[in-house]
Amino acid sequence: MDVRNEVQIPAGDVQLTADLRVPPEPAGVVLFAHGSGSSRRSPRNVAVAQVLNRSALCTVLVDLLSPAEEAVDARTRQLRFDIGLLAGRLAAIVDWLATAGPCGSAPIGLFGASTGAAAALVSAAERPDVVRAVVSRGGRPDLAGAALDRVTAPTLLLVGGLDDQVLTLNEQAREALPESAELTVVPGAGHLFEEPGALAQVSDAAATWFTDHLG
């Protein structure tokens, strides 16, 4: 039976709240970075995490902003686009996973959505010896900037076929990523993958990617 916990994770001068789910004998751990204006309770990320759990992967869904910062961001909408801040928080959580060991010594992967994908890629570039795989769902990898050239972790970019602008940005980012990076287009899906069966395709693709590269 999976063990579920709400935990507090230190990240610099803040404590971040996360939902941790640990399956028996986890083969890997996946840290989620949600997109702009979302939270660790994003129904789409929760749905993906449940599929990963069934594939023996530990999952960590975390709010990258403190409650006080969330209140500020609700007014200004600025912190959600502060990729440097978010990536730094992710890197701190990666360090915590590697040292505190809530999922044992399982290898670490990152799953990012929207702007969270950029933060995940920057964090992967900053922790190349620790982060073993990255998956982006409808992400903005272009916001990772020059860090794309320093990403070494195998990266899967998942984009909806109807999400024209984001698809173009992902095609461009794919050229800057390592040869191990792949771009997969989900036909008939928009930015949020709300179409019937679209999110299931994302979940299955992510589970396969992480199982192959973390297992």
mmCIF file of C-alpha atoms in Angstrom:
data_model
loop_
_atom_site.group_PDB
_atom_site.id
_atom_site.type_symbol
_atom_site.label_atom_id
_atom_site.label_comp_id
_atom_site.label_asym_id
_atom_site.label_seq_id
_atom_site.Cartn_x
_atom_site.Cartn_y
_atom_site.Cartn_z
ATOM 1 C CA MET A 1 0.000 0.000 0.000
ATOM 2 C CA ASP A 2 1.233 3.498 -0.850
ATOM 3 C CA VAL A 3 2.189 5.827 1.998
ATOM 4 C CA ARG A 4 0.866 9.396 1.665
ATOM 5 C CA ASN A 5 2.226 12.312 3.676
ATOM 6 C CA GLU A 6 2.034 16.087 3.705
ATOM 7 C CA VAL A 7 5.558 17.306 4.386
ATOM 8 C CA GLN A 8 7.378 20.598 4.878
ATOM 9 C CA ILE A 9 10.521 20.978 2.790
ATOM 10 C CA PRO A 10 13.186 23.607 3.547
ATOM 11 C CA ALA A 11 14.137 25.769 0.557
ATOM 12 C CA GLY A 12 16.369 28.653 1.531
ATOM 13 C CA ASP A 13 14.466 30.941 3.891
ATOM 14 C CA VAL A 14 11.047 29.331 3.347
ATOM 15 C CA GLN A 15 9.306 26.064 4.136
ATOM 16 C CA LEU A 16 7.363 24.616 1.210
ATOM 17 C CA THR A 17 4.365 22.316 1.570
ATOM 18 C CA ALA A 18 4.367 19.131 -0.494
ATOM 19 C CA ASP A 19 2.252 16.026 -0.937
ATOM 20 C CA LEU A 20 4.501 12.976 -0.859
ATOM 21 C CA ARG A 21 3.354 9.559 -1.994
ATOM 22 C CA VAL A 22 5.680 6.575 -1.591
ATOM 23 C CA PRO A 23 4.786 3.225 -3.211
ATOM 24 C CA PRO A 24 6.395 0.029 -1.935
ATOM 25 C CA GLU A 25 9.980 -0.314 -3.192
ATOM 26 C CA PRO A 26 9.997 2.806 -5.393
ATOM 27 C CA ALA A 27 12.078 2.581 -8.572
ATOM 28 C CA GLY A 28 12.408 6.361 -8.761
ATOM 29 C CA VAL A 29 11.025 9.631 -7.445
ATOM 30 C CA VAL A 30 9.405 12.340 -9.582
ATOM 31 C CA LEU A 31 9.243 15.936 -8.368
ATOM 32 C CA PHE A 32 6.429 18.005 -9.924
ATOM 33 C CA ALA A 33 6.705 21.689 -10.823
ATOM 34 C CA HIS A 34 3.246 23.073 -11.519
ATOM 35 C CA GLY A 35 2.484 25.781 -14.043
ATOM 36 C CA SER A 36 1.576 29.426 -13.653
ATOM 37 C CA GLY A 37 -1.368 30.058 -11.356
ATOM 38 C CA SER A 38 -1.688 26.386 -10.371
ATOM 39 C CA SER A 39 -0.817 24.463 -7.200
ATOM 40 C CA ARG A 40 0.211 21.064 -5.924
ATOM 41 C CA ARG A 41 -3.467 20.106 -6.055
ATOM 42 C CA SER A 42 -3.699 20.656 -9.821
ATOM 43 C CA PRO A 43 -6.115 17.908 -10.958
ATOM 44 C CA ARG A 44 -4.041 17.253 -14.071
ATOM 45 C CA ASN A 45 -0.781 16.784 -12.187
ATOM 46 C CA VAL A 46 -2.516 14.712 -9.514
ATOM 47 C CA ALA A 47 -3.889 12.446 -12.247
ATOM 48 C CA VAL A 48 -0.428 12.039 -13.786
ATOM 49 C CA ALA A 49 1.081 11.348 -10.358
ATOM 50 C CA GLN A 50 -1.413 8.566 -9.710
ATOM 51 C CA VAL A 51 -0.334 6.809 -12.902
ATOM 52 C CA LEU A 52 3.319 7.196 -11.915
ATOM 53 C CA ASN A 53 2.569 5.726 -8.481
ATOM 54 C CA ARG A 54 1.097 2.653 -10.159
ATOM 55 C CA SER A 55 4.414 2.349 -11.998
ATOM 56 C CA ALA A 56 6.275 2.155 -8.651
ATOM 57 C CA LEU A 57 7.405 5.778 -8.769
ATOM 58 C CA CYS A 58 7.398 7.997 -5.692
ATOM 59 C CA THR A 59 5.867 11.434 -6.377
ATOM 60 C CA VAL A 60 6.331 14.843 -4.770
ATOM 61 C CA LEU A 61 3.781 17.539 -5.620
ATOM 62 C CA VAL A 62 4.910 20.814 -4.104
ATOM 63 C CA ASP A 63 3.865 24.450 -3.904
ATOM 64 C CA LEU A 64 6.947 26.391 -4.971
ATOM 65 C CA LEU A 65 5.692 29.618 -3.380
ATOM 66 C CA SER A 66 4.962 30.201 0.300
ATOM 67 C CA PRO A 67 1.415 31.218 1.296
ATOM 68 C CA ALA A 68 2.557 34.843 1.635
ATOM 69 C CA GLU A 69 4.158 34.721 -1.807
ATOM 70 C CA GLU A 70 1.036 33.118 -3.267
ATOM 71 C CA ALA A 71 -0.998 36.064 -1.960
ATOM 72 C CA VAL A 72 1.377 38.518 -3.630
ATOM 73 C CA ASP A 73 1.401 36.541 -6.860
ATOM 74 C CA ALA A 74 -2.398 36.436 -6.958
ATOM 75 C CA ARG A 75 -2.286 40.234 -7.267
ATOM 76 C CA THR A 76 0.815 40.772 -9.389
ATOM 77 C CA ARG A 77 1.150 37.507 -11.383
ATOM 78 C CA GLN A 78 4.904 38.078 -11.346
ATOM 79 C CA LEU A 79 6.404 35.372 -9.141
ATOM 80 C CA ARG A 80 4.900 32.581 -11.248
ATOM 81 C CA PHE A 81 7.145 33.786 -14.099
ATOM 82 C CA ASP A 82 10.264 34.184 -11.943
ATOM 83 C CA ILE A 83 11.997 31.139 -13.404
ATOM 84 C CA GLY A 84 15.189 31.749 -11.430
ATOM 85 C CA LEU A 85 13.303 31.743 -8.132
ATOM 86 C CA LEU A 86 11.270 28.650 -9.008
ATOM 87 C CA ALA A 87 14.297 26.755 -10.320
ATOM 88 C CA GLY A 88 16.223 27.566 -7.166
ATOM 89 C CA ARG A 89 13.387 26.185 -5.062
ATOM 90 C CA LEU A 90 13.292 23.019 -7.165
ATOM 91 C CA ALA A 91 17.049 22.564 -6.816
ATOM 92 C CA ALA A 92 16.710 22.884 -3.025
ATOM 93 C CA ILE A 93 14.005 20.203 -3.032
ATOM 94 C CA VAL A 94 16.179 17.959 -5.207
ATOM 95 C CA ASP A 95 18.944 18.348 -2.612
ATOM 96 C CA TRP A 96 16.463 17.508 0.154
ATOM 97 C CA LEU A 97 15.298 14.384 -1.681
ATOM 98 C CA ALA A 98 18.885 13.266 -2.152
ATOM 99 C CA THR A 99 19.870 13.821 1.496
ATOM 100 C CA ALA A 100 16.712 13.307 3.545
ATOM 101 C CA GLY A 101 15.849 10.194 1.549
ATOM 102 C CA PRO A 102 12.040 10.119 1.952
ATOM 103 C CA CYS A 103 11.943 7.792 -1.068
ATOM 104 C CA GLY A 104 15.118 5.938 -0.177
ATOM 105 C CA SER A 105 17.965 6.203 -2.663
ATOM 106 C CA ALA A 106 15.621 6.236 -5.666
ATOM 107 C CA PRO A 107 16.923 8.253 -8.649
ATOM 108 C CA ILE A 108 15.247 11.617 -9.232
ATOM 109 C CA GLY A 109 13.237 12.929 -12.178
ATOM 110 C CA LEU A 110 11.395 16.208 -12.752
ATOM 111 C CA PHE A 111 7.933 16.759 -14.270
ATOM 112 C CA GLY A 112 7.109 20.337 -15.249
ATOM 113 C CA ALA A 113 3.975 21.919 -16.669
ATOM 114 C CA SER A 114 3.739 25.303 -18.396
ATOM 115 C CA THR A 115 6.246 27.687 -16.741
ATOM 116 C CA GLY A 116 7.134 24.901 -14.302
ATOM 117 C CA ALA A 117 8.770 23.063 -17.202
ATOM 118 C CA ALA A 118 11.273 25.903 -17.635
ATOM 119 C CA ALA A 119 12.067 25.815 -13.922
ATOM 120 C CA ALA A 120 12.513 22.034 -14.115
ATOM 121 C CA LEU A 121 14.961 22.342 -17.003
ATOM 122 C CA VAL A 122 17.005 25.047 -15.261
ATOM 123 C CA SER A 123 17.095 22.912 -12.119
ATOM 124 C CA ALA A 124 18.192 19.882 -14.173
ATOM 125 C CA ALA A 125 21.007 21.980 -15.629
ATOM 126 C CA GLU A 126 22.053 23.019 -12.109
ATOM 127 C CA ARG A 127 21.958 19.435 -10.765
ATOM 128 C CA PRO A 128 23.244 17.330 -13.687
ATOM 129 C CA ASP A 129 24.617 14.576 -11.453
ATOM 130 C CA VAL A 130 21.337 14.139 -9.574
ATOM 131 C CA VAL A 131 18.440 14.771 -11.969
ATOM 132 C CA ARG A 132 18.208 11.754 -14.253
ATOM 133 C CA ALA A 133 15.166 12.560 -16.426
ATOM 134 C CA VAL A 134 12.761 15.407 -17.241
ATOM 135 C CA VAL A 135 9.239 15.446 -18.683
ATOM 136 C CA SER A 136 7.510 18.650 -19.822
ATOM 137 C CA ARG A 137 3.703 18.812 -20.283
ATOM 138 C CA GLY A 138 2.538 21.735 -22.387
ATOM 139 C CA GLY A 139 5.655 23.470 -21.162
ATOM 140 C CA ARG A 140 7.510 26.675 -21.928
ATOM 141 C CA PRO A 141 11.068 25.342 -22.226
ATOM 142 C CA ASP A 142 12.031 28.520 -24.061
ATOM 143 C CA LEU A 143 11.838 30.353 -20.729
ATOM 144 C CA ALA A 144 14.798 28.269 -19.524
ATOM 145 C CA GLY A 145 16.976 30.388 -21.802
ATOM 146 C CA ALA A 146 20.668 29.553 -21.964
ATOM 147 C CA ALA A 147 20.225 26.725 -19.442
ATOM 148 C CA LEU A 148 18.852 24.526 -22.235
ATOM 149 C CA ASP A 149 22.376 24.064 -23.576
ATOM 150 C CA ARG A 150 23.488 22.697 -20.188
ATOM 151 C CA VAL A 151 20.726 20.116 -19.701
ATOM 152 C CA THR A 152 22.122 16.592 -19.853
ATOM 153 C CA ALA A 153 19.136 14.629 -18.506
ATOM 154 C CA PRO A 154 17.009 12.786 -21.105
ATOM 155 C CA THR A 155 14.038 15.093 -21.697
ATOM 156 C CA LEU A 156 10.576 14.369 -23.088
ATOM 157 C CA LEU A 157 8.554 17.320 -24.394
ATOM 158 C CA LEU A 158 4.804 16.588 -24.572
ATOM 159 C CA VAL A 159 2.705 19.091 -26.505
ATOM 160 C CA GLY A 160 -0.877 19.140 -27.750
ATOM 161 C CA GLY A 161 -1.251 19.128 -31.512
ATOM 162 C CA LEU A 162 -3.673 22.060 -31.334
ATOM 163 C CA ASP A 163 -1.377 24.147 -29.134
ATOM 164 C CA ASP A 164 0.287 25.830 -32.115
ATOM 165 C CA GLN A 165 2.370 28.539 -30.426
ATOM 166 C CA VAL A 166 3.648 26.288 -27.643
ATOM 167 C CA LEU A 167 4.402 23.554 -30.176
ATOM 168 C CA THR A 168 6.603 25.959 -32.143
ATOM 169 C CA LEU A 169 8.437 26.993 -28.969
ATOM 170 C CA ASN A 170 9.005 23.340 -28.054
ATOM 171 C CA GLU A 171 10.305 22.529 -31.527
ATOM 172 C CA GLN A 172 12.838 25.329 -31.164
ATOM 173 C CA ALA A 173 13.818 24.227 -27.648
ATOM 174 C CA ARG A 174 14.278 20.648 -28.828
ATOM 175 C CA GLU A 175 17.116 21.833 -31.060
ATOM 176 C CA ALA A 176 18.970 23.240 -28.041
ATOM 177 C CA LEU A 177 18.507 20.154 -25.850
ATOM 178 C CA PRO A 178 20.714 17.027 -25.913
ATOM 179 C CA GLU A 179 20.269 14.326 -28.531
ATOM 180 C CA SER A 180 18.424 12.202 -25.972
ATOM 181 C CA ALA A 181 15.556 14.730 -25.909
ATOM 182 C CA GLU A 182 12.325 13.814 -27.672
ATOM 183 C CA LEU A 183 9.272 15.816 -28.732
ATOM 184 C CA THR A 184 5.937 13.984 -28.719
ATOM 185 C CA VAL A 185 2.801 15.613 -30.098
ATOM 186 C CA VAL A 186 -0.574 14.452 -28.756
ATOM 187 C CA PRO A 187 -2.947 14.715 -31.741
ATOM 188 C CA GLY A 188 -6.121 16.734 -31.246
ATOM 189 C CA ALA A 189 -5.072 18.018 -27.809
ATOM 190 C CA GLY A 190 -4.984 21.639 -26.666
ATOM 191 C CA HIS A 191 -2.759 23.321 -24.118
ATOM 192 C CA LEU A 192 -4.476 21.797 -21.066
ATOM 193 C CA PHE A 193 -5.001 18.300 -22.543
ATOM 194 C CA GLU A 194 -8.678 18.431 -21.598
ATOM 195 C CA GLU A 195 -9.827 16.414 -24.606
ATOM 196 C CA PRO A 196 -10.989 12.808 -23.979
ATOM 197 C CA GLY A 197 -8.001 10.510 -23.613
ATOM 198 C CA ALA A 198 -5.389 13.253 -24.010
ATOM 199 C CA LEU A 199 -4.218 13.358 -20.394
ATOM 200 C CA ALA A 200 -4.110 9.558 -20.304
ATOM 201 C CA GLN A 201 -1.662 9.655 -23.212
ATOM 202 C CA VAL A 202 0.459 12.185 -21.320
ATOM 203 C CA SER A 203 0.403 10.068 -18.164
ATOM 204 C CA ASP A 204 1.344 6.864 -19.983
ATOM 205 C CA ALA A 205 4.143 8.562 -21.910
ATOM 206 C CA ALA A 206 5.540 10.114 -18.719
ATOM 207 C CA ALA A 207 5.372 6.807 -16.843
ATOM 208 C CA THR A 208 7.228 5.046 -19.647
ATOM 209 C CA TRP A 209 9.874 7.783 -19.873
ATOM 210 C CA PHE A 210 10.576 7.833 -16.158
ATOM 211 C CA THR A 211 10.507 4.046 -15.855
ATOM 212 C CA ASP A 212 13.012 3.722 -18.700
ATOM 213 C CA HIS A 213 15.378 6.385 -17.394
ATOM 214 C CA LEU A 214 15.003 6.041 -13.612
ATOM 215 C CA GLY A 215 14.303 2.334 -13.238
#
